[in-house]
Tab-separated table of C-alpha atoms in Angstrom:
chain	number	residue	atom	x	y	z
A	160	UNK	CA	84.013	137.057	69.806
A	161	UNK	CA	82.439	139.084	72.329
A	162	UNK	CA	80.388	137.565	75.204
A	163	UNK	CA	77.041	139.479	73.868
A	164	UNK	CA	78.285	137.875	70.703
A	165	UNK	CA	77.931	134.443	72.181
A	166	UNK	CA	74.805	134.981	73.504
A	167	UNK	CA	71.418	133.093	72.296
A	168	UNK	CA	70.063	136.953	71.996
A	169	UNK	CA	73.053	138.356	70.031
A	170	UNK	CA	72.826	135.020	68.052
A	171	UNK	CA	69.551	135.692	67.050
A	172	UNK	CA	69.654	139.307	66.737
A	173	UNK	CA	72.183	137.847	63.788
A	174	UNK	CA	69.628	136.508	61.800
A	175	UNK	CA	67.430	139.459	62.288
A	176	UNK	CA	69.474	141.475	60.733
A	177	UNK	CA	70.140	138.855	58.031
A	178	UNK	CA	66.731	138.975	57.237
A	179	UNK	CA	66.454	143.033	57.786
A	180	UNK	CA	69.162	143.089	54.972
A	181	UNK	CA	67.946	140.574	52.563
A	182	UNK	CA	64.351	142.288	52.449
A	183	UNK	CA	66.235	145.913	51.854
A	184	UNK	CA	68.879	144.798	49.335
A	185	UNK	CA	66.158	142.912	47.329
A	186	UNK	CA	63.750	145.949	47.003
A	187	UNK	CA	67.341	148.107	46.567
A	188	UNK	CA	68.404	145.642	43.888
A	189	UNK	CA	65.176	145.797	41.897
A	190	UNK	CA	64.703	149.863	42.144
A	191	UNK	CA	68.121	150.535	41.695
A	192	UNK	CA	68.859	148.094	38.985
A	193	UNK	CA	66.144	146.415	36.732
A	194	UNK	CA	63.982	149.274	36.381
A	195	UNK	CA	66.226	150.970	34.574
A	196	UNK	CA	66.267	148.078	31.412
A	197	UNK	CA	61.999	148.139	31.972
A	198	UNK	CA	62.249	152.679	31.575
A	199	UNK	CA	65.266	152.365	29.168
A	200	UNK	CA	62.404	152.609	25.570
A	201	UNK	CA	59.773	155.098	27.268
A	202	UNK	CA	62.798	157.298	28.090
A	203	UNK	CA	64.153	157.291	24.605
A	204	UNK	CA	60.907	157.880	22.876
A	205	UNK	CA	59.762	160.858	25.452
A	206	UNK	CA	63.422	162.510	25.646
A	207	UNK	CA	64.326	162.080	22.031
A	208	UNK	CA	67.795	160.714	23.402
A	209	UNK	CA	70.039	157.907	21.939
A	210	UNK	CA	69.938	154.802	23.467
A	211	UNK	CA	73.665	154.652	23.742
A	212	UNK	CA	73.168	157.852	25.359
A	213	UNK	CA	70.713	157.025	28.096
A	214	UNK	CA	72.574	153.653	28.689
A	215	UNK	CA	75.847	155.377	29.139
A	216	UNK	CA	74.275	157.115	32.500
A	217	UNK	CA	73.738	153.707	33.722
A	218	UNK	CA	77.194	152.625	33.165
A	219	UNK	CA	78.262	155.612	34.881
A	220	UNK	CA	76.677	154.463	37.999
A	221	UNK	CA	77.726	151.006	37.638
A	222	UNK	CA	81.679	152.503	37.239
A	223	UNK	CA	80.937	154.849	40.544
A	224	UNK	CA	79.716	152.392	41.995
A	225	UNK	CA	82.662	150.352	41.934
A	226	UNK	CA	85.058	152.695	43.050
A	227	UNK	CA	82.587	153.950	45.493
A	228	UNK	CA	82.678	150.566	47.158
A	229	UNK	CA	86.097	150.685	48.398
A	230	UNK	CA	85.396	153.381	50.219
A	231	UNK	CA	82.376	151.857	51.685
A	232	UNK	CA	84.107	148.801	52.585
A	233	UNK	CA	86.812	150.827	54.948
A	234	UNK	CA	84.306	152.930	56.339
A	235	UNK	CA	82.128	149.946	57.402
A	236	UNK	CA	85.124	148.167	58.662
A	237	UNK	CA	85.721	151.880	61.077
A	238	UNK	CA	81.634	152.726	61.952
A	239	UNK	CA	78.561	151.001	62.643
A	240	UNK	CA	76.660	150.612	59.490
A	241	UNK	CA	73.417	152.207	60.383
A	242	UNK	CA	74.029	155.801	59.573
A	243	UNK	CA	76.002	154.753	56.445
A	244	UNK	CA	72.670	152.114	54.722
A	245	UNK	CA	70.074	154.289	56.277
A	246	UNK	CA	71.781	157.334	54.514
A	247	UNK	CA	72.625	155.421	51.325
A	248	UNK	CA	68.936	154.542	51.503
A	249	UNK	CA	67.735	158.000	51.649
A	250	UNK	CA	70.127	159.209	48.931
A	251	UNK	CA	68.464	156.462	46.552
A	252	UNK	CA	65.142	156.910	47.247
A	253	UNK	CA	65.972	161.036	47.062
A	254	UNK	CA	68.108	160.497	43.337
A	255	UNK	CA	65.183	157.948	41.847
A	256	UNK	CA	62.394	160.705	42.233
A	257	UNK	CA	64.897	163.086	40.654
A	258	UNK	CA	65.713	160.371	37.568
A	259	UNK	CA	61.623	160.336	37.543
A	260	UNK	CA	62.008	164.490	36.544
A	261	UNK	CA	65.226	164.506	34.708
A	262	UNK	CA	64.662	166.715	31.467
A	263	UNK	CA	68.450	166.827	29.899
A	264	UNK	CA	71.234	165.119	29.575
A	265	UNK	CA	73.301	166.855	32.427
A	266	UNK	CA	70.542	166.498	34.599
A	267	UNK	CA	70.711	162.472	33.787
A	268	UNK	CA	74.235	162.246	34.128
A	269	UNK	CA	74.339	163.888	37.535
A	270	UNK	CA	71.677	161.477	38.906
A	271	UNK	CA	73.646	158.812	37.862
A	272	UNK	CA	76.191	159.393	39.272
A	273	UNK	CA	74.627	160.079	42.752
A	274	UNK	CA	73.199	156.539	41.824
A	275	UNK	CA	76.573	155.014	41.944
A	276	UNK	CA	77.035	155.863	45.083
A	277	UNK	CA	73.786	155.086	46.616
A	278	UNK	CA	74.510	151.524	45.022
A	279	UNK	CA	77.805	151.243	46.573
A	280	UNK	CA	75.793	151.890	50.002
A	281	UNK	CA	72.965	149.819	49.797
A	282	UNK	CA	73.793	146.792	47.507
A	283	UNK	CA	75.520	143.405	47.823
A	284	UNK	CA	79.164	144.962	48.455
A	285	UNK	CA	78.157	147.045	51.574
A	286	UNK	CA	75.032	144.238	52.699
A	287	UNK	CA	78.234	141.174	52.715
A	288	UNK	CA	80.337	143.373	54.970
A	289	UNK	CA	77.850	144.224	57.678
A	290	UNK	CA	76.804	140.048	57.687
A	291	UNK	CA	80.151	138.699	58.251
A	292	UNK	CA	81.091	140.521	61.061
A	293	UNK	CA	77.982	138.988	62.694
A	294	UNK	CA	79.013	135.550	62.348
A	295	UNK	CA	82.405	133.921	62.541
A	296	UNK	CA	81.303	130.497	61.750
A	297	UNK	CA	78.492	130.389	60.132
A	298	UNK	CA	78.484	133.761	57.760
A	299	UNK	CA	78.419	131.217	54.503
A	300	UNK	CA	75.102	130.179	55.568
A	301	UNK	CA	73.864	134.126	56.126
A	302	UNK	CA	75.371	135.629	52.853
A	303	UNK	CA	73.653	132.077	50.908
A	304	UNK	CA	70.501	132.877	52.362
A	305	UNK	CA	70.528	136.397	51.663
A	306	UNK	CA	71.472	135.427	47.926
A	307	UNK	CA	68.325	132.984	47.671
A	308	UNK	CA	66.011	135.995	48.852
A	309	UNK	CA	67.540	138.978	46.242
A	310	UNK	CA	67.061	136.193	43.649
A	311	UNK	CA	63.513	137.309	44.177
A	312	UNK	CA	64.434	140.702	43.045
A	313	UNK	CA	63.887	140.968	39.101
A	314	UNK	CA	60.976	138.665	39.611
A	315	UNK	CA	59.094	140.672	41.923
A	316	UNK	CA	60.653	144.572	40.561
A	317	UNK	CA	60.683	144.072	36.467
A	318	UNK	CA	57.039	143.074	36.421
A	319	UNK	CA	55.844	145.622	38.774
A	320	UNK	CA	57.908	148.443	37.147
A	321	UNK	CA	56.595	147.195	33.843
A	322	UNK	CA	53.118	147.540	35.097
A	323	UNK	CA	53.291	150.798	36.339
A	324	UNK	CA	54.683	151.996	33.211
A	325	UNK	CA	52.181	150.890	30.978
A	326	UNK	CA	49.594	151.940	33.833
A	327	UNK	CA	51.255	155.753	34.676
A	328	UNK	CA	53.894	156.032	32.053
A	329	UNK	CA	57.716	156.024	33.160
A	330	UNK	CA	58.051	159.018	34.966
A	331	UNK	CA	54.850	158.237	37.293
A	332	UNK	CA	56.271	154.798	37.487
A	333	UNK	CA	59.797	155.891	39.234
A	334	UNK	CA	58.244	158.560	41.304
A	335	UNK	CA	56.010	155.219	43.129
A	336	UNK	CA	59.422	153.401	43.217
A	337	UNK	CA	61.283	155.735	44.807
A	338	UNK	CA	58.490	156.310	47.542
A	339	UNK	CA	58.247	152.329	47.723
A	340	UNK	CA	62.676	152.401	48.090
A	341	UNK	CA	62.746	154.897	50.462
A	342	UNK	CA	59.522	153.289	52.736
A	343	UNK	CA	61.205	150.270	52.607
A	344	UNK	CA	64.360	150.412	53.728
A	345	UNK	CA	64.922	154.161	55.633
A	346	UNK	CA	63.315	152.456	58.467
A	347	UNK	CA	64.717	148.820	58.421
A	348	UNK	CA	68.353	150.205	58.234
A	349	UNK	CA	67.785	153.203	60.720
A	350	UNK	CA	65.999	151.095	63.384
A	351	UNK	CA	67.847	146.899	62.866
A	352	UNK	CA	71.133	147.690	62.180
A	353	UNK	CA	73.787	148.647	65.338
A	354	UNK	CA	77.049	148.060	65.608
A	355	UNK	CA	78.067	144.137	65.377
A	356	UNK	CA	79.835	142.034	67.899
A	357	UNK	CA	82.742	141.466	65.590
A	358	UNK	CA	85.202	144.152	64.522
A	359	UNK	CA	88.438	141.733	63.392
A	360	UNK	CA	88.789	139.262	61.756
A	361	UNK	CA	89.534	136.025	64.023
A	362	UNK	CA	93.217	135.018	64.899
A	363	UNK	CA	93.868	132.473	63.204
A	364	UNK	CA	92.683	134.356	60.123
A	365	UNK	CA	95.184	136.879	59.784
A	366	UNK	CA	95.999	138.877	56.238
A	367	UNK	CA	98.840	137.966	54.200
A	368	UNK	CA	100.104	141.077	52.178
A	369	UNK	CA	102.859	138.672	50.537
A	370	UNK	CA	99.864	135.827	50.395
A	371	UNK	CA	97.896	138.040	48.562
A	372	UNK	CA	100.964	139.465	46.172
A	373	UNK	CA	101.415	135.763	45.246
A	374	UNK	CA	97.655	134.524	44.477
A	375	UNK	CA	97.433	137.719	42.250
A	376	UNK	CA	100.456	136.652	40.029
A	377	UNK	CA	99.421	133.535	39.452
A	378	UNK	CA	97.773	132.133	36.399
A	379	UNK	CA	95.205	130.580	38.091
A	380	UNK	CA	93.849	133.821	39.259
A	381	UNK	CA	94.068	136.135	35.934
A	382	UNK	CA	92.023	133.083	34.243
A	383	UNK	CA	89.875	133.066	36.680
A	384	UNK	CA	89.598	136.958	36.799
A	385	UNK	CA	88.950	136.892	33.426
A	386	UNK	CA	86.302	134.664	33.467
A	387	UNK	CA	84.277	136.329	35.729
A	388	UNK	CA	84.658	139.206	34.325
A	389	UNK	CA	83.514	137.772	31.300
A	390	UNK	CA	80.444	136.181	33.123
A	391	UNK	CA	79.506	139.808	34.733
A	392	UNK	CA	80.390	141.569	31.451
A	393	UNK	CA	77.020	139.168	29.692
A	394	UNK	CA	74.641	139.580	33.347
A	395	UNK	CA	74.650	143.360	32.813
A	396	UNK	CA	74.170	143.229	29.473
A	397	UNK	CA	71.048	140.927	29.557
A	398	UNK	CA	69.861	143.003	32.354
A	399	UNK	CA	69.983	146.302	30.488
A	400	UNK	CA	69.338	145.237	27.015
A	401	UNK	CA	66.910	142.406	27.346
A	402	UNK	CA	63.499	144.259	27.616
A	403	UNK	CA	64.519	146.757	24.351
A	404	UNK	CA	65.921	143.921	22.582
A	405	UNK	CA	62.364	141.713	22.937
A	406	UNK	CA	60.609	145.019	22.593
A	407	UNK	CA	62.940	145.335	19.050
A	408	UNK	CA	61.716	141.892	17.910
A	409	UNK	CA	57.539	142.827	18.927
A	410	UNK	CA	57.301	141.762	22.085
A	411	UNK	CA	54.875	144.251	24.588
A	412	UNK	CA	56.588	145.863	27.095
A	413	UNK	CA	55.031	143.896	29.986
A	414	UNK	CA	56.161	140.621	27.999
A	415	UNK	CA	59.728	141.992	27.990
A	416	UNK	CA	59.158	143.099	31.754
A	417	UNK	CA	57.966	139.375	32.653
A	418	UNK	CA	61.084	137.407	30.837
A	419	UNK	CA	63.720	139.915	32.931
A	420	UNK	CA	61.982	138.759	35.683
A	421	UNK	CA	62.298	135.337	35.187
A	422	UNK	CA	66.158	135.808	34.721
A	423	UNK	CA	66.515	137.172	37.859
A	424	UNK	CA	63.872	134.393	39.775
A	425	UNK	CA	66.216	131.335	38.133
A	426	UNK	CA	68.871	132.737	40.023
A	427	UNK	CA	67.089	130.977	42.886
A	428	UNK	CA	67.219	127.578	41.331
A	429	UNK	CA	70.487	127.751	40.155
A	430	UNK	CA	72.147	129.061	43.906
A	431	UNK	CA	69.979	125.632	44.843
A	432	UNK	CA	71.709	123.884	42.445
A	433	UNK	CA	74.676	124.878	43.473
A	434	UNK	CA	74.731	123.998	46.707
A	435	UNK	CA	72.674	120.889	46.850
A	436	UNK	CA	75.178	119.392	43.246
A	437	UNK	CA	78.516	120.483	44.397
A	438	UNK	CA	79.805	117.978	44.804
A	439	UNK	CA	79.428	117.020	40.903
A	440	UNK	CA	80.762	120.341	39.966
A	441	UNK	CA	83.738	120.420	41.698
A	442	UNK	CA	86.600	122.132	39.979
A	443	UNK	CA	86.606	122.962	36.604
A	444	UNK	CA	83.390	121.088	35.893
A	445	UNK	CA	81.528	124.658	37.699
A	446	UNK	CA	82.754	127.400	34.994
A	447	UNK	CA	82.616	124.746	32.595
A	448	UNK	CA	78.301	124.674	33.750
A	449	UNK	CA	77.776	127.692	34.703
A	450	UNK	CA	79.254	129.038	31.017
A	451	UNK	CA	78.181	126.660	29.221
A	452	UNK	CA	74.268	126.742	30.423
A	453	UNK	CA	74.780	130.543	29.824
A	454	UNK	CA	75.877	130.116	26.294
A	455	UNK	CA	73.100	127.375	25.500
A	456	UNK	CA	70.519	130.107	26.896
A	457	UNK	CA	71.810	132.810	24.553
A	458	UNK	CA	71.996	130.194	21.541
A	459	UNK	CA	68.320	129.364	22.267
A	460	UNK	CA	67.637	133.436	22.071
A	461	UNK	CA	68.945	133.751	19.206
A	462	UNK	CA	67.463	130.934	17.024
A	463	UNK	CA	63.990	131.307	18.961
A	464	UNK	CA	62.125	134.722	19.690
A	465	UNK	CA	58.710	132.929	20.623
A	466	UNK	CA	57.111	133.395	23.906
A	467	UNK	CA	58.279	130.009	25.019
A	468	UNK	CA	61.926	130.335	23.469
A	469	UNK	CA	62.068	133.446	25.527
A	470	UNK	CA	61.029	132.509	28.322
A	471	UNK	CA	63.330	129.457	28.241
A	472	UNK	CA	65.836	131.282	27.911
A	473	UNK	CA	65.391	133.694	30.836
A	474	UNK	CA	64.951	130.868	33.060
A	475	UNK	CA	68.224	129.077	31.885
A	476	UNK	CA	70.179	132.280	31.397
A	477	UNK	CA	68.729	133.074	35.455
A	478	UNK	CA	70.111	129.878	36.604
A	479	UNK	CA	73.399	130.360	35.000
A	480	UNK	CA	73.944	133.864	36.778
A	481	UNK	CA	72.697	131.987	40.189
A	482	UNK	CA	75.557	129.558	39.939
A	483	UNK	CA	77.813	132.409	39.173
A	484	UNK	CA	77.145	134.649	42.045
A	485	UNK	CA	77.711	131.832	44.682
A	486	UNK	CA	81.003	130.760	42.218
A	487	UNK	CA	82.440	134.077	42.682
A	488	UNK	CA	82.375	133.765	46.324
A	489	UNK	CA	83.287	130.518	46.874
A	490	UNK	CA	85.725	130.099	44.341
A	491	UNK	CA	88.432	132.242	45.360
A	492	UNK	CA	88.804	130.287	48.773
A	493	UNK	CA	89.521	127.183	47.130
A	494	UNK	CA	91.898	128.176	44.989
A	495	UNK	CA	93.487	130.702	47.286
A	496	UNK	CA	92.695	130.102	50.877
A	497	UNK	CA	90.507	131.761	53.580
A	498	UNK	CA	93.768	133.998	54.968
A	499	UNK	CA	93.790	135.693	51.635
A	500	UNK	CA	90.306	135.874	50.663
A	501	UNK	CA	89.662	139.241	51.555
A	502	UNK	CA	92.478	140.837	49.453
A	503	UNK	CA	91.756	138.397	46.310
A	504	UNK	CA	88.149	138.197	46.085
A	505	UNK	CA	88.504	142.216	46.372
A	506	UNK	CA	90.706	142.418	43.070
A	507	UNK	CA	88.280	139.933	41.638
A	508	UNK	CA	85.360	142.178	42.051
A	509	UNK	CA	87.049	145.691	40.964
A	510	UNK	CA	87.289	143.827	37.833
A	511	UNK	CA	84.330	142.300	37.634
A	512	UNK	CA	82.520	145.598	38.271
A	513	UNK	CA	84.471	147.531	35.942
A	514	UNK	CA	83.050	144.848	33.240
A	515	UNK	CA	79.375	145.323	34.690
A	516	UNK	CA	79.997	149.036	34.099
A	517	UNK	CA	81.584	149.026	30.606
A	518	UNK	CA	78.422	146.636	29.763
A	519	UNK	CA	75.746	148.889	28.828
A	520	UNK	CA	77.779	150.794	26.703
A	521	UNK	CA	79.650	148.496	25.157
A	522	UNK	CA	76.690	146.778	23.927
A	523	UNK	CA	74.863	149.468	23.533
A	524	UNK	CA	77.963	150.510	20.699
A	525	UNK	CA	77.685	146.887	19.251
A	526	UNK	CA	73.934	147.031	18.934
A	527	UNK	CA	74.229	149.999	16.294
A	528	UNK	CA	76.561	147.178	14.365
A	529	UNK	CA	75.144	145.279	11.017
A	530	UNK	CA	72.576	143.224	12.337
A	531	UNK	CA	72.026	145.114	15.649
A	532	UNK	CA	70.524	142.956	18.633
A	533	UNK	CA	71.084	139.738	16.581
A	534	UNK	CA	75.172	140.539	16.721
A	535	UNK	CA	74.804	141.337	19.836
A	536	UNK	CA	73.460	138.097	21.226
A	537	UNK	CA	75.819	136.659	19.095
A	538	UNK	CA	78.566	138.167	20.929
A	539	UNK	CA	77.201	137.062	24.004
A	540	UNK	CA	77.651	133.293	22.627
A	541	UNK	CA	81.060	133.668	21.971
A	542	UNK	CA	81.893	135.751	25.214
A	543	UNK	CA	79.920	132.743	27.128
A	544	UNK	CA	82.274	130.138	25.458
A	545	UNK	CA	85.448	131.797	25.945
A	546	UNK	CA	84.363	132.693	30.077
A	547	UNK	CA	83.646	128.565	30.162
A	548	UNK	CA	87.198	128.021	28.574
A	549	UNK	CA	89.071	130.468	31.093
A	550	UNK	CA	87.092	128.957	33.787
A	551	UNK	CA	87.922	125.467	33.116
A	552	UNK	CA	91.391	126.211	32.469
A	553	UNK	CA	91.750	128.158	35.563
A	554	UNK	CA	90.050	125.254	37.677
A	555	UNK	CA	92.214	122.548	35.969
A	556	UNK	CA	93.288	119.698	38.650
A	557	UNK	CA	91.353	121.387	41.476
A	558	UNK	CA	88.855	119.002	43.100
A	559	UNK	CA	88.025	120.854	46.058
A	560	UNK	CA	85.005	120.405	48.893
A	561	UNK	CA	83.263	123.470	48.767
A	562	UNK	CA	82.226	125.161	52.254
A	563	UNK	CA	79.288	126.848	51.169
């Protein structure tokens, strides 16, 4: 490290812009992402548009956006990441008043798209790479602390868009969130972020091309790919389909809007869980909770539609998806070491993505089935069982100390 990055002011400076990026990513998470399940029935009853239709826009920013990242990632490893988040910043804020205007399909699609790669800018992907090249030994700590405060996100964004929908209608609604977006988090990343202290990775941390060829071939890894996958595959679903579905089955809109946000807020207890329990979930006991807790959630959904069912299950479903973000990062490490993490973890999320962005439309297809959202929370279930199995199997005789 550099001696400015040894200083007490560089050291602190750090955690400045730890907390710079935890306040933008949160507000870029909720505009960016769950407003779009809160707009998704006051779109389709204005525009006269499928819903298959309207959600396959949002899975073509979700696929952009994880090809986009890529790119983002080499860039930020080249070029201080001011211009790049400050511009990604302005791009979303720019493309959400447009979404707020769109009148066709074309139109739609094009936003969308621009969406992706705002996303691939501004969210978790582009935030993780700035942070660790501020810390060397303590970036676990910065990227779990930045997790606890976007676990805020749905909590704070689905009720609020919800509000201003009912208040303004949806149009109205995005206009004030892209104004809030851009206000937000122009400033923060044009006038916090520089260029950090570290540009390499350390010595003794050197990437292993035939490392990486090897941890990719194993079994281990596909099963563990796959479960993830799996695991993100469900997350975006929920998060697109929740508030229609409740809508479906007679819940109000701001209902619908509160439950999504309580999915996203028990993300907070469950990243507490896992770090404060892990040493009882060590190995192949974490899929086998973090799956299984997903699948009880969806069970409970589907047998109970009540306020209190619902809102059970948004909090259990919420803690599930906490354990699984901090899983995914952790994980990989244990199984694979930190010399290859980089290259695995990356191969891990390109699929996990591409799940997230096949999500919307998949179930959007499977909600037009016999029984509609009933069949589709039923294939949640069984997706939830099989992503515990993989899990487990792919953790089998691994009783690791996790460093997080």
């Amino acid at each position: 490290m550099s001696k400015s990055g040894r200083s007490g002011e560089d050291s602190s400076y750090a955690w400045l812009v730890v907390g710079t990026l935890a306040v933008t990513v949160t507000v870029s998470y909720g505009v960016l992402t769950y407003t779009f399940g809160i707009v998704l029935v006051p779109m389709q009853r204005e525009l006269g548009w499928s819903r298959l239709e309207l959600t396959a826009a949002f899975s073509l920013a979700l696929a952009v956006w994880a090809v986009g990242g890529i790119g983002v990632g080499a860039l930020l490893d080249r070029y201080p990441p001011r211009a790049l988040l400050a511009g990604g910043s302005a791009l979303a804020a720019g493309l959400v008043l447009a979404w707020s205007q769109v009148h066709d399909r074309v139109q739609l699609y094009l936003v969308f798209g621009g969406l992706g790669i705002a996303m691939a800018a501004v969210l978790y992907n582009s935030v993780f790479a700035v942070v660790t090249k501020w810390f060397r030994l303590r970036y676990r700590e910065a990227l779990v602390a930045i997790t606890l405060v976007g676990a805020f996100s749905s909590f704070i964004f689905s009720p609020l868009a919800g509000s201003l929908t009912v208040e303004f209608g949806w149009r109205a609604a995005l206009a004030i969130l892209a104004v809030l977006l851009g206000a937000v988090t122009i400033p923060l990343h044009a006038g916090i972020l520089r260029a950090p202290p570290i540009t390499t990775l350390p010595e003794n941390e050197p990437d292993d091309a035939g490392q990486v060829r090897a941890a990719i071939t194993s079994l281990r890894f596909w099963l563990l790919t796959a479960s993830l996958a799996l695991g993100s595959y469900s997350w975006s679903v929920v998060v697109v389909q929740l508030v229609a579905f409740l809508s479906d089955s007679g819940h109000s809109l701001q209902f619908a809007a509160l439950a999504a946000g309580v999915v996203g807020l028990g993300q907070l207890p469950g990243r507490l869980v896992f770090i404060f329990f892990g040493r009882a979930l060590r190995g192949s006991r974490l899929p086998a909770a973090t799956f299984g807790l997903a699948a009880l959630a969806l069970a409970i959904l589907a047998v109970n539609r009540s306020d209190f069912g619902v809102l059970l299950f948004a909090a259990l479903f919420g803690t599930s998806a906490g354990m699984m973000t901090l899983m995914t990062a952790s994980v990989p490490a244990e199984l694979f070491g930190r010399r290859v993490y980089g290259g695995v973890s990356g191969v891990i999320y390109a699929f996990s993505n591409g799940a997230r962005a096949a999500a919307p439309f998949i179930s959007a297809v499977i909600a037009t089935l016999p029984g509609g959202y009933s069949t589709l929370v039923g294939s949640l279930i069984a997706i939830s069982i099989v992503a515990a199995l993989l899990g487990f199997l792919a953790l089998s005789g691994i009783d690791a100390q996790r460093d997080i």
